[in-house]
C-alpha cells in the first residue's frame, strides 16, 4: 500500500499536517529523530485522527536508516519538515545547522533517488526573500538570506531546483511558509518551544501563563501604522491543509514550483498582542525594546500563485489563530 513519508512529522507543523493527511485518507509514515519533539505527539496525532501511524525514529543524515525505511515500505512521496529552525541558534552554531538541514536533505534525496521516489514537498520559508524585495513577496523574486538558518533554506531550494532540472521525473514543491501560529482545535497538539521562545506568538503565550513577566516589543519606530513590525501570521491548520494540495500537485506534475503559504494580510506586533488579549482574557504586559538585529519592517505574501496552481487559500483570521493557540497553551 503506498504511503506518504513525513520527515519531522512529530514537530509543530508536521504534526498538524499528519492529522490533515490522515483525515484525508492517506497512509503515512513519520520519520523523526525527536531532536525538537516528543514521541507522545505521535500518539496524540493518532488520537485526534483515530488512525494508526507508522513511526521510525530516524535521523535524516543517516543514509542507511533512511534507506531501511524506503526498503520496508512503498513510499510514493515525501513531505520534508525535518530541520532545525531557530535563527539565533543558527548564528551561534552554523555548522550544526548546515549539517542538519543541508546534509539531512541530501541524504534523504539520495535515498529517494535510490528507491525511485521522486516526489517531494519541502518546508521552505519566507526568510528566503531576504531583506531587499518589496512586499508583497512574489515567488519569482530573487532569494537571499541574513543568517545560516535562512541560507540553509536557500541552499536546499537550489539543490531541489537543480535535481529536478537534471532529472525530469522529479516533482518538487518548495512551500514558503510565512508566520505559522495557533493550534489544532482539539487543543492536543501545538507549538512547544523548549527554553525561552524566539518567536512572537509563543513568547506572548508564556507571558499569558505568567512564565515570563512581559513581552519585549522589538522596535516601535518602523515605518508602519503603529511603528511595530508587520508579519503575515497564518493558522497552522490552514498551513497544514496547503500541504495536501501541494502533495496532490507533485503527484500529478514534474518540475519545481515555489509557492507562498501565507494569508496575504499583515498584522503588527501590537495588533497581535491585542487579539491575543481578546482571545485569552489575559493582560499581556509589554515594554518597547530596541529593534532586533536582522528584522525587517514588513513581510507578507502574494497569495495568487497558491490559489492558481494549488487551488489553496488560508481561511482563518487572527482571532481564530489566537483562540486555538490559547486553547492549547492554557491546557
Ligand atoms: P519543529 O522543530 O517543531 O519540527 C521539526 C521536526 O524535525 C522536529 O520534530 C525535529 O525533531 C525533527 N528533526 C530535526 N532535525 C531532524 C533530522 N536531522 N532528522 C530527523 N528529524 C529531524 O519545527 P516546525 O516549526 O514544525 O518546522 C518544520 C519545518 O518548517 C522546518 O524545516 C522549518 O525550518 C520550516 N519552517 C518553520 C517555520 C516556523 O515558523 N515554524 C517557518 C518557516 C519554515
Ligand atoms: C515576528 C515579529 C519581531 C519576538 C522568524 C524567522 C523566520 C520564520 C519565522 C522559520 C517581528 C517581533 C518577536 C519578541 C517582538 N521561521 N517580536 N518580540 O522574525 O518574522 O520570522 O520566524 O522559517 O525565518 O526569522 O518571526 O515571531 O520572531 O517575529 O517584538 O519577543 O514580532 O520583531 O516584528 P519573524 P518572529
Coordinates of C-alpha atoms in Angstrom, one line a residue, residues 13-129:
X13 CA 3.8 22.0 11.6
X14 CA 4.5 18.3 10.8
X15 CA 2.1 17.0 13.4
X16 CA -0.7 19.2 12.2
X17 CA -0.1 18.1 8.6
X18 CA -0.1 14.5 9.7
X19 CA -3.6 15.0 11.1
X20 CA -4.8 16.5 7.9
X21 CA -3.3 13.8 5.8
X22 CA -4.9 11.0 8.0
X23 CA -8.2 12.8 7.9
X24 CA -8.0 12.9 4.1
X25 CA -7.4 9.1 4.0
X26 CA -3.6 8.9 3.3
X27 CA -1.5 6.3 5.0
X28 CA 1.6 7.9 6.5
X29 CA 5.0 7.1 7.9
X30 CA 6.6 9.6 10.3
X31 CA 10.4 9.7 10.5
X32 CA 11.8 12.0 13.2
X33 CA 14.9 12.0 15.4
X34 CA 12.9 13.8 18.2
X35 CA 15.6 16.4 18.5
X36 CA 12.9 19.0 18.9
X37 CA 9.8 17.0 19.6
X38 CA 8.5 14.0 21.6
X39 CA 7.2 10.6 20.6
X40 CA 4.0 11.3 22.6
X41 CA 3.0 13.7 19.9
X42 CA 2.6 10.7 17.5
X43 CA 0.1 9.2 20.0
X44 CA -1.8 12.5 20.0
X45 CA -1.9 12.5 16.2
X46 CA -3.4 9.0 16.3
X47 CA -5.9 10.1 19.0
X48 CA -7.1 13.1 17.0
X49 CA -7.5 11.3 13.7
X50 CA -8.4 7.9 15.2
X51 CA -6.0 6.3 12.7
X52 CA -2.7 4.5 13.0
X53 CA 0.7 6.0 12.1
X54 CA 3.9 4.0 11.3
X55 CA 6.7 5.6 13.2
X56 CA 10.5 5.4 12.7
X57 CA 13.0 7.1 15.0
X58 CA 15.5 8.2 12.3
X59 CA 17.9 11.0 11.6
X60 CA 17.8 12.2 8.0
X61 CA 21.6 12.3 7.9
X62 CA 21.7 8.5 8.5
X63 CA 21.6 7.3 4.9
X64 CA 21.4 3.6 5.8
X65 CA 18.5 4.1 8.2
X66 CA 16.6 6.2 5.7
X67 CA 17.1 3.5 3.1
X68 CA 15.8 1.0 5.5
X69 CA 12.5 2.9 5.7
X70 CA 12.3 3.0 1.9
X71 CA 13.2 -0.7 1.7
X72 CA 10.4 -1.7 4.1
X73 CA 7.7 0.4 2.7
X74 CA 6.2 1.6 -0.6
X75 CA 6.6 5.3 -0.4
X76 CA 5.2 7.4 -3.2
X77 CA 6.1 10.9 -1.9
X78 CA 7.9 12.7 0.9
X79 CA 6.9 15.8 2.8
X80 CA 10.1 17.0 4.3
X81 CA 9.8 19.1 7.5
X82 CA 12.9 17.7 9.4
X83 CA 15.3 20.5 10.2
X84 CA 16.4 22.9 12.8
X85 CA 14.7 26.3 12.8
X86 CA 16.0 28.8 15.4
X87 CA 17.6 31.8 13.7
X88 CA 19.7 32.9 16.7
X89 CA 20.9 29.4 17.4
X90 CA 21.9 29.0 13.7
X91 CA 24.2 32.1 14.1
X92 CA 25.8 30.6 17.2
X93 CA 26.2 27.1 15.7
X94 CA 26.2 27.4 11.9
X95 CA 27.9 24.1 11.3
X96 CA 25.3 22.2 13.2
X97 CA 22.6 24.0 11.2
X98 CA 24.2 23.4 7.8
X99 CA 25.0 19.8 8.7
X100 CA 21.5 19.0 9.9
X101 CA 19.4 20.9 7.3
X102 CA 21.5 20.5 4.2
X103 CA 23.2 17.2 4.8
X104 CA 20.0 15.7 6.1
X105 CA 18.2 16.8 3.0
X106 CA 20.9 15.4 0.7
X107 CA 20.9 12.0 2.4
X108 CA 17.1 11.9 2.2
X109 CA 17.2 12.8 -1.6
X110 CA 19.9 10.2 -2.2
X111 CA 17.7 7.5 -0.6
X112 CA 14.7 8.8 -2.5
X113 CA 16.6 8.5 -5.8
X114 CA 17.8 5.0 -5.0
X115 CA 14.2 3.9 -4.4
X116 CA 12.9 5.9 -7.4
X117 CA 10.6 8.0 -5.1
X118 CA 10.9 11.4 -6.9
X119 CA 8.0 13.5 -5.4
X120 CA 8.8 15.9 -2.6
X121 CA 7.2 18.8 -0.8
X122 CA 9.7 20.9 1.1
X123 CA 9.3 23.2 4.1
X124 CA 10.9 26.4 2.9
X125 CA 10.4 29.8 4.4
X126 CA 9.6 33.4 3.7
X127 CA 13.0 34.1 5.1
X128 CA 14.4 33.3 1.6
X129 CA 13.0 36.6 0.3

